PDB file of C-alpha atoms in Angstrom:
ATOM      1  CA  UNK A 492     -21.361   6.710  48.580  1.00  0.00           C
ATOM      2  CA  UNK A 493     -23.355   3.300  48.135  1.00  0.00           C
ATOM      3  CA  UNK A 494     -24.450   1.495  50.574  1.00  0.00           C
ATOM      4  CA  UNK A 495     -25.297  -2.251  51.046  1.00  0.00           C
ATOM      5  CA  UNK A 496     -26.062  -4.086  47.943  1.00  0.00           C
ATOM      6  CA  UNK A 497     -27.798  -7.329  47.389  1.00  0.00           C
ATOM      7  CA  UNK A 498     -28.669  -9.665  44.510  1.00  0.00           C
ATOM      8  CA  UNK A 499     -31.004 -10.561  43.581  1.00  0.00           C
ATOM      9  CA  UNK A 500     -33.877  -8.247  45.108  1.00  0.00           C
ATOM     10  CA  UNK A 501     -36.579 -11.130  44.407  1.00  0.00           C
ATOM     11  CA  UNK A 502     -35.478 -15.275  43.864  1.00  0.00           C
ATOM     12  CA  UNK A 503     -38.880 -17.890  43.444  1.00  0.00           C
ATOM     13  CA  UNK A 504     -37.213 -20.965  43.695  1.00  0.00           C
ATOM     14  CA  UNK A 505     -38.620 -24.957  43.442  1.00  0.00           C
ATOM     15  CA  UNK A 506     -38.638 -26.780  46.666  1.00  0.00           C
ATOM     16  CA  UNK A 507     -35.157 -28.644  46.771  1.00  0.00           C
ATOM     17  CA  UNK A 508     -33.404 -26.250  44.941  1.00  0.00           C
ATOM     18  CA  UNK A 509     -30.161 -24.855  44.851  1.00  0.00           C
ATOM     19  CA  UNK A 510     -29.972 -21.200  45.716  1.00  0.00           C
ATOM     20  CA  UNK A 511     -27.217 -18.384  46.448  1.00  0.00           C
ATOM     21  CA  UNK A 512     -27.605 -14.839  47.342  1.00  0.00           C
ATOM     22  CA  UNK A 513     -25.266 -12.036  47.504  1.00  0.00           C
ATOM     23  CA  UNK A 514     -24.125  -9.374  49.392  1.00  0.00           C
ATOM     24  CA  UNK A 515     -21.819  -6.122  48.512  1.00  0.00           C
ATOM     25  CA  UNK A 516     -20.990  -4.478  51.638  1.00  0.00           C
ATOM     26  CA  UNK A 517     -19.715  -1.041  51.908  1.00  0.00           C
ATOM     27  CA  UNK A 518     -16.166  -0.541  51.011  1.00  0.00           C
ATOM     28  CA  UNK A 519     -14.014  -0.764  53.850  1.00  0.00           C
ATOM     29  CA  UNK A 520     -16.489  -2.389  55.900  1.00  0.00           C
ATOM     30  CA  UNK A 521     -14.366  -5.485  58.057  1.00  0.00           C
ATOM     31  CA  UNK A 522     -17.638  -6.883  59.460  1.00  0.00           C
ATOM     32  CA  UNK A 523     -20.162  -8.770  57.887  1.00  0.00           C
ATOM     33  CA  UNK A 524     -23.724  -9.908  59.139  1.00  0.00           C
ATOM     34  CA  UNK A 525     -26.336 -12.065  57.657  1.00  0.00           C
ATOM     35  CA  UNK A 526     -29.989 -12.243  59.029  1.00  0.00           C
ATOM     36  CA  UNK A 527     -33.267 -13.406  57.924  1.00  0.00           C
ATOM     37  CA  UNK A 528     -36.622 -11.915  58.555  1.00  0.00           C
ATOM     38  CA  UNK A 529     -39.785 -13.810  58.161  1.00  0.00           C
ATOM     39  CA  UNK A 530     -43.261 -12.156  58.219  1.00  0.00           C
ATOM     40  CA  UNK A 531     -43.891 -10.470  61.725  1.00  0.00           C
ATOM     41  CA  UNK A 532     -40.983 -10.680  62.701  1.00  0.00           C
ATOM     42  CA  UNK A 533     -37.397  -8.930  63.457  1.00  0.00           C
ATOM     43  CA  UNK A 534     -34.110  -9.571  62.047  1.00  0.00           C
ATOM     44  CA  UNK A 535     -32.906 -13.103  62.882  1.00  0.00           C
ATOM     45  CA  UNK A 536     -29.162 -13.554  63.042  1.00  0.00           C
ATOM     46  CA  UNK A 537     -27.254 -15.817  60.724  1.00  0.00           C
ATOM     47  CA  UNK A 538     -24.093 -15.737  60.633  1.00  0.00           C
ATOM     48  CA  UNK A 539     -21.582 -13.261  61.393  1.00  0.00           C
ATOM     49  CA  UNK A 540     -17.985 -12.366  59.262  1.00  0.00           C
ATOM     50  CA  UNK A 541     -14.790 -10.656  60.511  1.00  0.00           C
ATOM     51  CA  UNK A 542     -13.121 -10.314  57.211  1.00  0.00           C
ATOM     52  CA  UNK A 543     -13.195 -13.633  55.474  1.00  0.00           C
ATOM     53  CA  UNK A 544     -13.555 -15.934  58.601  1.00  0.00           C
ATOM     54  CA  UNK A 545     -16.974 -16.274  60.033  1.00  0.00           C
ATOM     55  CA  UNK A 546     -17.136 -15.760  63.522  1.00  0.00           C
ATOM     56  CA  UNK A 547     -20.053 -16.864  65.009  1.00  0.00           C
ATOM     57  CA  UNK A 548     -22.657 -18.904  62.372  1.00  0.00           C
ATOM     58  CA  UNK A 549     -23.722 -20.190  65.284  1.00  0.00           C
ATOM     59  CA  UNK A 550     -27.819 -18.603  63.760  1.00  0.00           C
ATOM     60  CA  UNK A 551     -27.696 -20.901  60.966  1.00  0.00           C
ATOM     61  CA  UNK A 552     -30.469 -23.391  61.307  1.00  0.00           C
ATOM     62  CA  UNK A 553     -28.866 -26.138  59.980  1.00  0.00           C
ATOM     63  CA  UNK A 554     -26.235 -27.703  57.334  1.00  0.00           C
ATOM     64  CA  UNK A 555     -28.000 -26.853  54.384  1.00  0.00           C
ATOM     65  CA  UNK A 556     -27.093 -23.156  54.651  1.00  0.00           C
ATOM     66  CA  UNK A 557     -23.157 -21.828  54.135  1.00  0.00           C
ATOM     67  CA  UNK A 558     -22.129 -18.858  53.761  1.00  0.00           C
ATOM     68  CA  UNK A 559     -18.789 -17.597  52.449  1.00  0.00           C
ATOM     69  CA  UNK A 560     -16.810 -14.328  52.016  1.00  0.00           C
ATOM     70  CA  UNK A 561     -13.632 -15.529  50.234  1.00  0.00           C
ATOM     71  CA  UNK A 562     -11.663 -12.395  49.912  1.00  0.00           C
ATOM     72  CA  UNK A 563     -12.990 -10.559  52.865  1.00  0.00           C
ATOM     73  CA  UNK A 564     -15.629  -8.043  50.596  1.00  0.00           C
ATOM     74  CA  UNK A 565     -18.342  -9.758  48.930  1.00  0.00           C
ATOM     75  CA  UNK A 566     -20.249 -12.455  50.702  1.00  0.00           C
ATOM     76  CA  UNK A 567     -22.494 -15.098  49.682  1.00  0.00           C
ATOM     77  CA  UNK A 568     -25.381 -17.252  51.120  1.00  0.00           C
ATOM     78  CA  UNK A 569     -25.895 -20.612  49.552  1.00  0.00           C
ATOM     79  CA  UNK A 570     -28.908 -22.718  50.128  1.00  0.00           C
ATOM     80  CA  UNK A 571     -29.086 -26.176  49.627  1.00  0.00           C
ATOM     81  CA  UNK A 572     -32.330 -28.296  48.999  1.00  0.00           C
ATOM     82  CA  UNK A 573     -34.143 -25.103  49.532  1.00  0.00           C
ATOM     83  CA  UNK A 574     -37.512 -25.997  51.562  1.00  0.00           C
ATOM     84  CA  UNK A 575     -41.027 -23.895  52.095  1.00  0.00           C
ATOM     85  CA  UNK A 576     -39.914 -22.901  55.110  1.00  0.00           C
ATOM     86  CA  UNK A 577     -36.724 -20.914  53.947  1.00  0.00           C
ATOM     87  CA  UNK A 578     -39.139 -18.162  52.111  1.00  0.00           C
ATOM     88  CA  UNK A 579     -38.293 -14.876  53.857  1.00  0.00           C
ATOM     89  CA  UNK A 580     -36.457 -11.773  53.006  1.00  0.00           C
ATOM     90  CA  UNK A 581     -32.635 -12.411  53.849  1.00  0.00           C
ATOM     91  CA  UNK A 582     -30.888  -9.329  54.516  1.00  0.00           C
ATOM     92  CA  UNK A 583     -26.811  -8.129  54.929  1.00  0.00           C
ATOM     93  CA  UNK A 584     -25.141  -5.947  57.301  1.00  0.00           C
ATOM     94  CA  UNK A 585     -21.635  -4.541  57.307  1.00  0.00           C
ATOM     95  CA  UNK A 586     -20.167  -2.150  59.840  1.00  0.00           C
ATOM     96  CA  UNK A 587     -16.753  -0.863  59.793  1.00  0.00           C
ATOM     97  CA  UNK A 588     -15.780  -3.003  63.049  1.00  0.00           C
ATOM     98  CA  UNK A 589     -17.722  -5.174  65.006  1.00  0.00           C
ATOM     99  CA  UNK A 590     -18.033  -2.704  67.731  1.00  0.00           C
ATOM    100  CA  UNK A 591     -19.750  -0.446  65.440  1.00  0.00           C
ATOM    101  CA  UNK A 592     -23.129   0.509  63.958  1.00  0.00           C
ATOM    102  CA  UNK A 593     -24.568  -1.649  61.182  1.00  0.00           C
ATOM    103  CA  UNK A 594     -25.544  -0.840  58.006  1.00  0.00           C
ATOM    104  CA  UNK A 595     -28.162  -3.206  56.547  1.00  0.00           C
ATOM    105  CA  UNK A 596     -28.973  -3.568  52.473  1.00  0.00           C
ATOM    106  CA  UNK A 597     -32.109  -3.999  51.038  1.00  0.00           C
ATOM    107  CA  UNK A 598     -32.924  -7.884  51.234  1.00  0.00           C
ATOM    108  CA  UNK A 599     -33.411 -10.392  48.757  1.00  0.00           C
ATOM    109  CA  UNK A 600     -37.066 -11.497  48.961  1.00  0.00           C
ATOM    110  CA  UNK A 601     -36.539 -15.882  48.886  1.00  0.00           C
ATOM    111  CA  UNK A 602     -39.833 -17.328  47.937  1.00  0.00           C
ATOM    112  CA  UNK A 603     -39.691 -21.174  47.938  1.00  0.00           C
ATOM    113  CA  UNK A 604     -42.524 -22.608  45.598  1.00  0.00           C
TER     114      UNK A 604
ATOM    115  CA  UNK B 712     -31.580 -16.663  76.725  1.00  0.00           C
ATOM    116  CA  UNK B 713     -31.355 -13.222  75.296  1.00  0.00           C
ATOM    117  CA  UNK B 714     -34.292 -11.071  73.881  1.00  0.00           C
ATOM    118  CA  UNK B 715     -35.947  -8.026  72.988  1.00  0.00           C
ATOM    119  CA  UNK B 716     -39.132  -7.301  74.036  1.00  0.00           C
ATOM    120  CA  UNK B 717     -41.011  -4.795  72.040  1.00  0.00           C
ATOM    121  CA  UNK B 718     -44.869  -4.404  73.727  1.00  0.00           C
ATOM    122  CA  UNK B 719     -46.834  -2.276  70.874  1.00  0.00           C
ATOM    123  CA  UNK B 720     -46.755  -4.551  68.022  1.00  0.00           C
ATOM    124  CA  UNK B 721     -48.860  -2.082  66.244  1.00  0.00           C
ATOM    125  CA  UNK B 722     -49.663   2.020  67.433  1.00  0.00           C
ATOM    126  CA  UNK B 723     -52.198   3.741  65.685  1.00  0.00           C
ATOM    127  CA  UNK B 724     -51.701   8.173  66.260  1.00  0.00           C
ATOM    128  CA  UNK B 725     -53.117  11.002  64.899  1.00  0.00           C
ATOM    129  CA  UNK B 726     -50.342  13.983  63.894  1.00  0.00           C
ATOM    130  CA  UNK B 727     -49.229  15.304  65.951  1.00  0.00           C
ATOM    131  CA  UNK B 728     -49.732  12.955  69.134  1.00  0.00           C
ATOM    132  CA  UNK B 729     -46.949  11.916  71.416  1.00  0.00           C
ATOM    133  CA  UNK B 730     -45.459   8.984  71.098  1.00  0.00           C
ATOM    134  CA  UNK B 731     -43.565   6.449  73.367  1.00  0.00           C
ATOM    135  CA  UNK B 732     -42.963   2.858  71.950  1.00  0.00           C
ATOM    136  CA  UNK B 733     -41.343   0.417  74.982  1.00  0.00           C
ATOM    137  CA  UNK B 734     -38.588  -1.932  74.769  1.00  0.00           C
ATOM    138  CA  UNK B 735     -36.885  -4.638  77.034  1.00  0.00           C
ATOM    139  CA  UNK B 736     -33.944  -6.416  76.586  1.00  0.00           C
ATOM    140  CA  UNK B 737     -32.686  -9.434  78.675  1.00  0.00           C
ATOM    141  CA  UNK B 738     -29.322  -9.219  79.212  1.00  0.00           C
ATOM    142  CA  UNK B 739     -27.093  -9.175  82.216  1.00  0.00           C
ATOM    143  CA  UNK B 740     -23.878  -7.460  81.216  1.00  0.00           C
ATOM    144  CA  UNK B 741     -23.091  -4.316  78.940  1.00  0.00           C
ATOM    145  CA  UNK B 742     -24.993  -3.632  76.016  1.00  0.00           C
ATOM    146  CA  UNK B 743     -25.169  -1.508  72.882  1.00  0.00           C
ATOM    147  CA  UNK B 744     -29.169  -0.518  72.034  1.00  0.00           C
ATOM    148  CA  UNK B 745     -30.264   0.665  69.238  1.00  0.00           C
ATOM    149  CA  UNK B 746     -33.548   1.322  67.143  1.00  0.00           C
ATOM    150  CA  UNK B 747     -34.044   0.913  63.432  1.00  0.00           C
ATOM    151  CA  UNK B 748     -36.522   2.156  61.364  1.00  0.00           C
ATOM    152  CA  UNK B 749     -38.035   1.154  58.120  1.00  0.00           C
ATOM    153  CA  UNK B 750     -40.222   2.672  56.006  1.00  0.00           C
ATOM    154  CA  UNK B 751     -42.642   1.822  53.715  1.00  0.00           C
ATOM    155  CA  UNK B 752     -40.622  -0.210  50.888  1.00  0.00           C
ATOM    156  CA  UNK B 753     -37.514   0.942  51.961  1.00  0.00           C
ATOM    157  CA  UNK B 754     -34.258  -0.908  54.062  1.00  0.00           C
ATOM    158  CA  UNK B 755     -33.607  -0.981  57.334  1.00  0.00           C
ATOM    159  CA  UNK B 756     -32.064   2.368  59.072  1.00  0.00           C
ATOM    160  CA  UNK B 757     -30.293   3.374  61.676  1.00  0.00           C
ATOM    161  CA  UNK B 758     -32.796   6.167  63.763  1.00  0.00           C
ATOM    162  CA  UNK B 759     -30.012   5.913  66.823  1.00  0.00           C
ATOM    163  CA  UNK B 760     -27.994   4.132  69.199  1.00  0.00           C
ATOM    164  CA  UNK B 761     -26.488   3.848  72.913  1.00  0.00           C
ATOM    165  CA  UNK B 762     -23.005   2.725  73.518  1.00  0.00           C
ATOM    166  CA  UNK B 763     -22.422   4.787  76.478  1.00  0.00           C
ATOM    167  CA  UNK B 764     -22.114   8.015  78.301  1.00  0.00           C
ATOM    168  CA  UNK B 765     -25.453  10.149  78.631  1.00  0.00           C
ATOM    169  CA  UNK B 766     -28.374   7.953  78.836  1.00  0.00           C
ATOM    170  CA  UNK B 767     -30.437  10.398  76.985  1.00  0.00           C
ATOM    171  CA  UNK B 768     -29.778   9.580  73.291  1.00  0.00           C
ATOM    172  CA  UNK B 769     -31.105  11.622  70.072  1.00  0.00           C
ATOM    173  CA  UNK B 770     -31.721  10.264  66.971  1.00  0.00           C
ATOM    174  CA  UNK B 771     -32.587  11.888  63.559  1.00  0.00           C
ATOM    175  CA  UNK B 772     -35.964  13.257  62.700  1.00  0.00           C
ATOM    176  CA  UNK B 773     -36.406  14.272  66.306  1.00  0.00           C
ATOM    177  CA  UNK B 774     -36.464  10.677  67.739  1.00  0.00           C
ATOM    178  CA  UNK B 775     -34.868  10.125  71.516  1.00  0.00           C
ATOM    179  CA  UNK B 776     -34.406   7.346  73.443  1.00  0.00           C
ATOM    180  CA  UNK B 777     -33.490   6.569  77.441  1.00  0.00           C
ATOM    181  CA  UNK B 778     -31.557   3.728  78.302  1.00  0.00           C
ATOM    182  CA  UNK B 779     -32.917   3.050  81.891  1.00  0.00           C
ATOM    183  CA  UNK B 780     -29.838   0.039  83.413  1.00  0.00           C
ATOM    184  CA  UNK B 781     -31.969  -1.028  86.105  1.00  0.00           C
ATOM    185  CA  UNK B 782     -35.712  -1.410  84.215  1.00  0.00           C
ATOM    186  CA  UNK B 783     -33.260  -2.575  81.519  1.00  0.00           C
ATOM    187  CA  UNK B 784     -35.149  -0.779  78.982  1.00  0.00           C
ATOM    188  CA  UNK B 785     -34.871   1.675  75.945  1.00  0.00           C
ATOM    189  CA  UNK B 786     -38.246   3.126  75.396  1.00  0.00           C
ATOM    190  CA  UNK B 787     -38.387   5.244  71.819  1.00  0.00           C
ATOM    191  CA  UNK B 788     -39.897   8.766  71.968  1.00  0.00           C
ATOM    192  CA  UNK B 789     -40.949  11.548  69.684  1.00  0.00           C
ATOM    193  CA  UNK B 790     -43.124  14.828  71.061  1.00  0.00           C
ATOM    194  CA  UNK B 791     -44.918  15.059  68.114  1.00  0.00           C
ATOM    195  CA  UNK B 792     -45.488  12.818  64.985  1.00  0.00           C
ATOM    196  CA  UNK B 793     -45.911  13.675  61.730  1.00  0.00           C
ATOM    197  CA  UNK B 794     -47.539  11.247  59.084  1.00  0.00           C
ATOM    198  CA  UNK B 795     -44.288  11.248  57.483  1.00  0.00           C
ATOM    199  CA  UNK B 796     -43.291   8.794  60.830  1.00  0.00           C
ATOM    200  CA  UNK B 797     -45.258   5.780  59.564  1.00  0.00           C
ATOM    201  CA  UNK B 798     -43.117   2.549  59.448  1.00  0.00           C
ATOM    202  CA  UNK B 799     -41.919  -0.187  61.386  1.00  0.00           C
ATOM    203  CA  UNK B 800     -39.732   0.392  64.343  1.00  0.00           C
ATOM    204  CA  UNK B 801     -37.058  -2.214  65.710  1.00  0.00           C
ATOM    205  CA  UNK B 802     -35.402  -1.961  68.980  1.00  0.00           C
ATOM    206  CA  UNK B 803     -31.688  -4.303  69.028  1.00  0.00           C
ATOM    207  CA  UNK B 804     -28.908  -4.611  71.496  1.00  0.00           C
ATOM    208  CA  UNK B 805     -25.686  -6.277  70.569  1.00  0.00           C
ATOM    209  CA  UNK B 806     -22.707  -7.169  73.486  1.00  0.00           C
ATOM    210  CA  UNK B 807     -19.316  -6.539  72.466  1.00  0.00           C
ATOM    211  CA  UNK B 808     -18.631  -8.068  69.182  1.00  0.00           C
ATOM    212  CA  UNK B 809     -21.937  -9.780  68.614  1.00  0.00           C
ATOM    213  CA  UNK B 810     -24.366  -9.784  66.116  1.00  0.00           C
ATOM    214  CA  UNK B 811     -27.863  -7.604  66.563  1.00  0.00           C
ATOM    215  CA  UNK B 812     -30.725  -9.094  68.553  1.00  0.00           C
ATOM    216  CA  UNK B 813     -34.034  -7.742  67.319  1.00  0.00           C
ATOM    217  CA  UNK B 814     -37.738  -7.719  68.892  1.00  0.00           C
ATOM    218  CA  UNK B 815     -40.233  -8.414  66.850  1.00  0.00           C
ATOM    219  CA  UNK B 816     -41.312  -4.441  65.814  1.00  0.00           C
ATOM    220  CA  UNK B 817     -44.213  -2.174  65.991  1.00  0.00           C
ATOM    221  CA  UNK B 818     -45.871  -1.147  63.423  1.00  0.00           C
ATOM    222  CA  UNK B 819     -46.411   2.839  63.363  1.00  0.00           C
ATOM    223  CA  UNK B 820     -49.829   4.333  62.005  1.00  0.00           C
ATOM    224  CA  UNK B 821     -50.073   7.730  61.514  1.00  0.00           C
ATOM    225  CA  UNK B 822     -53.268   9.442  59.914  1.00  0.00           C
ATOM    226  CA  UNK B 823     -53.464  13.192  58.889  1.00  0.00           C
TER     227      UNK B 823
END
């Protein structure tokens, strides 16, 4: 059975960039989480999908990050004007509700040059 | 505001050794706990969780963990380690229908 997929594993992008990561959950999967982890730390949460709404994005930092999930499977993160300060490994989560354990991919890697 | 407080950041054991890693959570209402694992190059897993019923929880690999309401804590224990062990642990609680809240993870040593 796969798990969590994400794409790219590894992104080195200019400052100011344009940038957008994906995210494959597991079939069946309703919820949808996105975090970021910098170095040292834990998890941070993002933003948070119950099929294709989000509901809670209440983590992201500010307007330059979206995320969407259009048909209620595959979700993406889209940075704009990408900064220094965005480099850190963003990771995915689905779990089958969202009163239920979650399942996290392996991270893309976001190193802003 | 709501947090996980993880007090090792990094544990250093020979095989064999006990171990206990602590964990605090500040929350006032009804939470789910859990504690991930990750390993050296690998994704973050699952090693187990509390939603309710017997404190007392065990997790793969011969992990347990005690939810304790009143300290609110879920310390992480194994009898023995093996060198296999070494990784970074997280300890997260979620409330109903929210997203994880992680500590900050401690960093597992084990020599042979």
């Amino acid at each position: 059975g796969a798990g969590v997929s994400q794409t790219p594993s590894n992104k080195v992008t200019e400052k100011g960039k344009y940038v957008e990561l994906r995210c494959d959950p597991i079939s069946g999967h309703t919820a949808l989480y996105w975090y970021r982890q910098s170095l040292g730390q834990g998890p941070e949460f993002l933003i948070y999908f119950q099929g294709t709404g989000a509901a809670d994005d209440s983590g992201l930092p500010n307007d330059r990050f979206f995320a969407v999930r259009p048909e209620g499977s595959v979700s993406t993160l889209k940075i704009q004007r990408t900064e220094r300060g965005d480099s850190a490994v963003y990771l995915c989560a689905s779990s089958l509700t969202d009163q239920s354990e979650q399942y996290f991919g392996p991270g893309t890697r976001l190193t802003v040059t | 505001a709501q947090s996980v407080s993880q007090h090792n950041h990094h544990v250093i054991l020979s095989e064999a050794a006990s171990l206990e890693l602590g964990c605090n959570y500040s929350y006032g209402g009804t939470v789910n706990l859990f504690w991930y694992v990750q390993y050296p190059g690998q994704h973050l897993q699952l090693l187990l969780k509390y939603f309710s019923g017997d404190p007392l929880v065990k997790g793969i690999k011969g992990f347990e963990a005690e939810f304790i309401k009143s300290k609110f804590s879920f310390n992480l224990r194994k009898p023995s380690v093996q060198w296999s062990d070494t990784a970074e642990y997280f300890c997260a609680f979620s409330t109903a229908g929210t997203a994880l809240i992680f500590g900050k993870g401690t960093t597992l040593s084990v020599s042979s």
